[in-house]
C-alpha cells in the first residue's frame, strides 16, 4: 500500500483532504490531508448528495421560537436541533462532502439563542 499522498500543491504543501485516484489503482481513495485512509469508492462513482434535516429543523424551530416562545422550551429544542445539524455538517466535511446545512444550523442556533435570551429578559421584567 502506498503511503505517498496525491502530490504536492503548487505551494509545495500536502493537498487538502478529498477523493483522489487510488495509488494502488482502480478506484478513488480518501486522502485525509496527511495520509491515505481505508475509504475507497469505484472510479466514476457519483455519491448521493447528503441531506441535513436537523439543520433545516433547527432553523424552522428557531424562527418559531422568535414568534412564540412562551416558556423557552421551543428555543431549547431549536438549540439542540441546530447543534446536531452543525455537528452533522462538520462530519460531512470530514468525509469529503460539502458541509450541507451548516449555514442553516448556524442561523437556527443564533435565532434560538436570541429567542431564549429575549424570553428570559421579558420574563424578568414581567415577574
mmCIF file of C-alpha atoms in Angstrom:
data_model
loop_
_atom_site.group_PDB
_atom_site.id
_atom_site.type_symbol
_atom_site.label_atom_id
_atom_site.label_comp_id
_atom_site.label_asym_id
_atom_site.label_seq_id
_atom_site.Cartn_x
_atom_site.Cartn_y
_atom_site.Cartn_z
ATOM 1 C CA UNK A 1 0.000 0.000 0.000
ATOM 2 C CA UNK A 2 1.311 3.407 -0.952
ATOM 3 C CA UNK A 3 1.796 5.997 1.782
ATOM 4 C CA UNK A 4 2.655 8.847 -0.580
ATOM 5 C CA UNK A 5 -0.026 11.464 -0.987
ATOM 6 C CA UNK A 6 -1.717 12.532 -4.195
ATOM 7 C CA UNK A 7 1.082 15.015 -4.843
ATOM 8 C CA UNK A 8 2.038 18.423 -3.528
ATOM 9 C CA UNK A 9 0.042 21.521 -4.350
ATOM 10 C CA UNK A 10 1.540 24.462 -6.215
ATOM 11 C CA UNK A 11 2.723 25.836 -2.854
ATOM 12 C CA UNK A 12 4.555 22.585 -2.074
ATOM 13 C CA UNK A 13 2.183 21.640 0.733
ATOM 14 C CA UNK A 14 0.204 18.429 1.029
ATOM 15 C CA UNK A 15 -3.116 18.595 -0.843
ATOM 16 C CA UNK A 16 -6.325 19.113 1.131
ATOM 17 C CA UNK A 17 -8.487 16.226 2.239
ATOM 18 C CA UNK A 18 -10.586 14.752 -0.539
ATOM 19 C CA UNK A 19 -11.138 11.909 -3.005
ATOM 20 C CA UNK A 20 -8.155 11.222 -5.266
ATOM 21 C CA UNK A 21 -7.083 8.445 -7.617
ATOM 22 C CA UNK A 22 -6.001 5.477 -5.518
ATOM 23 C CA UNK A 23 -2.232 4.967 -5.845
ATOM 24 C CA UNK A 24 -2.924 1.220 -5.751
ATOM 25 C CA UNK A 25 -5.154 1.700 -8.831
ATOM 26 C CA UNK A 26 -8.722 1.106 -9.915
ATOM 27 C CA UNK A 27 -10.621 3.349 -7.528
ATOM 28 C CA UNK A 28 -10.827 6.642 -5.720
ATOM 29 C CA UNK A 29 -9.446 6.810 -2.229
ATOM 30 C CA UNK A 30 -9.909 9.275 0.623
ATOM 31 C CA UNK A 31 -6.862 11.390 1.465
ATOM 32 C CA UNK A 32 -7.398 12.947 4.930
ATOM 33 C CA UNK A 33 -4.876 15.735 4.356
ATOM 34 C CA UNK A 34 -1.934 13.830 5.784
ATOM 35 C CA UNK A 35 -2.379 10.136 4.910
ATOM 36 C CA UNK A 36 -4.469 7.729 2.857
ATOM 37 C CA UNK A 37 -7.401 6.121 4.675
ATOM 38 C CA UNK A 38 -9.104 2.804 4.011
ATOM 39 C CA UNK A 39 -12.125 4.518 2.421
ATOM 40 C CA UNK A 40 -12.441 3.666 -1.278
ATOM 41 C CA UNK A 41 -15.069 4.023 -3.954
ATOM 42 C CA UNK A 42 -15.154 2.992 -7.610
ATOM 43 C CA UNK A 43 -13.819 5.440 -10.185
ATOM 44 C CA UNK A 44 -16.703 7.351 -11.725
ATOM 45 C CA UNK A 45 -18.864 6.870 -8.636
ATOM 46 C CA UNK A 46 -21.176 9.823 -8.089
ATOM 47 C CA UNK A 47 -22.181 9.927 -4.434
ATOM 48 C CA UNK A 48 -25.708 10.868 -3.461
ATOM 49 C CA UNK A 49 -25.824 14.377 -2.102
ATOM 50 C CA UNK A 50 -26.305 14.061 1.645
ATOM 51 C CA UNK A 51 -29.080 15.921 3.401
ATOM 52 C CA UNK A 52 -29.152 17.556 6.788
ATOM 53 C CA UNK A 53 -32.712 17.605 8.076
ATOM 54 C CA UNK A 54 -31.565 18.561 11.578
ATOM 55 C CA UNK A 55 -30.158 21.844 10.277
ATOM 56 C CA UNK A 56 -33.396 22.664 8.464
ATOM 57 C CA UNK A 57 -35.484 21.705 11.502
ATOM 58 C CA UNK A 58 -33.250 23.827 13.757
ATOM 59 C CA UNK A 59 -33.745 26.849 11.511
ATOM 60 C CA UNK A 60 -37.528 26.406 11.376
ATOM 61 C CA UNK A 61 -37.777 25.931 15.140
ATOM 62 C CA UNK A 62 -35.514 28.974 15.665
ATOM 63 C CA UNK A 63 -37.904 31.094 13.599
ATOM 64 C CA UNK A 64 -40.894 29.711 15.503
ATOM 65 C CA UNK A 65 -39.101 30.442 18.794
ATOM 66 C CA UNK A 66 -38.833 34.117 17.871
ATOM 67 C CA UNK A 67 -42.596 34.269 17.345
ATOM 68 C CA UNK A 68 -43.954 32.185 20.221
ATOM 69 C CA UNK A 69 -41.541 31.046 22.878
ATOM 70 C CA UNK A 70 -43.731 31.153 25.961
ATOM 71 C CA UNK A 71 -41.587 29.047 28.291
ATOM 72 C CA UNK A 72 -38.286 28.907 26.425
ATOM 73 C CA UNK A 73 -38.818 25.254 25.555
ATOM 74 C CA UNK A 74 -39.081 25.958 21.829
ATOM 75 C CA UNK A 75 -35.695 27.713 21.955
ATOM 76 C CA UNK A 76 -34.082 24.772 23.718
ATOM 77 C CA UNK A 77 -35.420 22.395 21.055
ATOM 78 C CA UNK A 78 -34.099 24.742 18.347
ATOM 79 C CA UNK A 79 -30.672 24.887 20.005
ATOM 80 C CA UNK A 80 -30.465 21.081 20.218
ATOM 81 C CA UNK A 81 -31.614 20.513 16.622
ATOM 82 C CA UNK A 82 -29.255 23.190 15.308
ATOM 83 C CA UNK A 83 -26.314 21.784 17.284
ATOM 84 C CA UNK A 84 -26.963 18.309 15.881
ATOM 85 C CA UNK A 85 -27.263 19.791 12.373
ATOM 86 C CA UNK A 86 -23.983 21.669 12.812
ATOM 87 C CA UNK A 87 -22.246 18.514 14.031
ATOM 88 C CA UNK A 88 -23.617 16.562 11.071
ATOM 89 C CA UNK A 89 -22.389 19.246 8.636
ATOM 90 C CA UNK A 90 -18.914 19.013 10.173
ATOM 91 C CA UNK A 91 -18.909 15.224 9.829
ATOM 92 C CA UNK A 92 -19.913 15.580 6.170
ATOM 93 C CA UNK A 93 -16.968 17.909 5.572
ATOM 94 C CA UNK A 94 -14.605 15.423 7.255
ATOM 95 C CA UNK A 95 -15.740 12.749 4.803
ATOM 96 C CA UNK A 96 -15.266 14.835 1.686
ATOM 97 C CA UNK A 97 -18.768 16.146 1.158
ATOM 98 C CA UNK A 98 -19.913 19.735 1.188
ATOM 99 C CA UNK A 99 -20.961 20.757 4.709
ATOM 100 C CA UNK A 100 -24.650 20.663 3.800
ATOM 101 C CA UNK A 101 -26.801 22.696 6.160
ATOM 102 C CA UNK A 102 -24.003 24.451 8.035
ATOM 103 C CA UNK A 103 -25.475 27.905 7.350
ATOM 104 C CA UNK A 104 -28.989 26.809 8.286
ATOM 105 C CA UNK A 105 -27.721 25.226 11.508
ATOM 106 C CA UNK A 106 -25.797 28.366 12.494
ATOM 107 C CA UNK A 107 -28.818 30.568 11.704
ATOM 108 C CA UNK A 108 -31.116 28.275 13.692
ATOM 109 C CA UNK A 109 -28.699 28.301 16.619
ATOM 110 C CA UNK A 110 -28.448 32.089 16.621
ATOM 111 C CA UNK A 111 -32.221 32.593 16.297
ATOM 112 C CA UNK A 112 -32.928 30.091 19.061
ATOM 113 C CA UNK A 113 -30.389 31.716 21.383
ATOM 114 C CA UNK A 114 -31.778 35.198 20.661
ATOM 115 C CA UNK A 115 -35.316 33.928 21.345
ATOM 116 C CA UNK A 116 -34.202 32.290 24.606
ATOM 117 C CA UNK A 117 -32.475 35.449 25.821
ATOM 118 C CA UNK A 118 -35.447 37.599 24.776
ATOM 119 C CA UNK A 119 -37.875 35.294 26.583
ATOM 120 C CA UNK A 120 -35.735 35.305 29.732
ATOM 121 C CA UNK A 121 -35.382 39.093 29.647
ATOM 122 C CA UNK A 122 -39.115 39.605 29.112
ATOM 123 C CA UNK A 123 -39.994 37.268 31.964
ATOM 124 C CA UNK A 124 -37.516 39.052 34.242
ATOM 125 C CA UNK A 125 -39.267 42.373 33.580
ATOM 126 C CA UNK A 126 -42.767 40.943 33.965
ATOM 127 C CA UNK A 127 -42.214 38.892 37.101
#
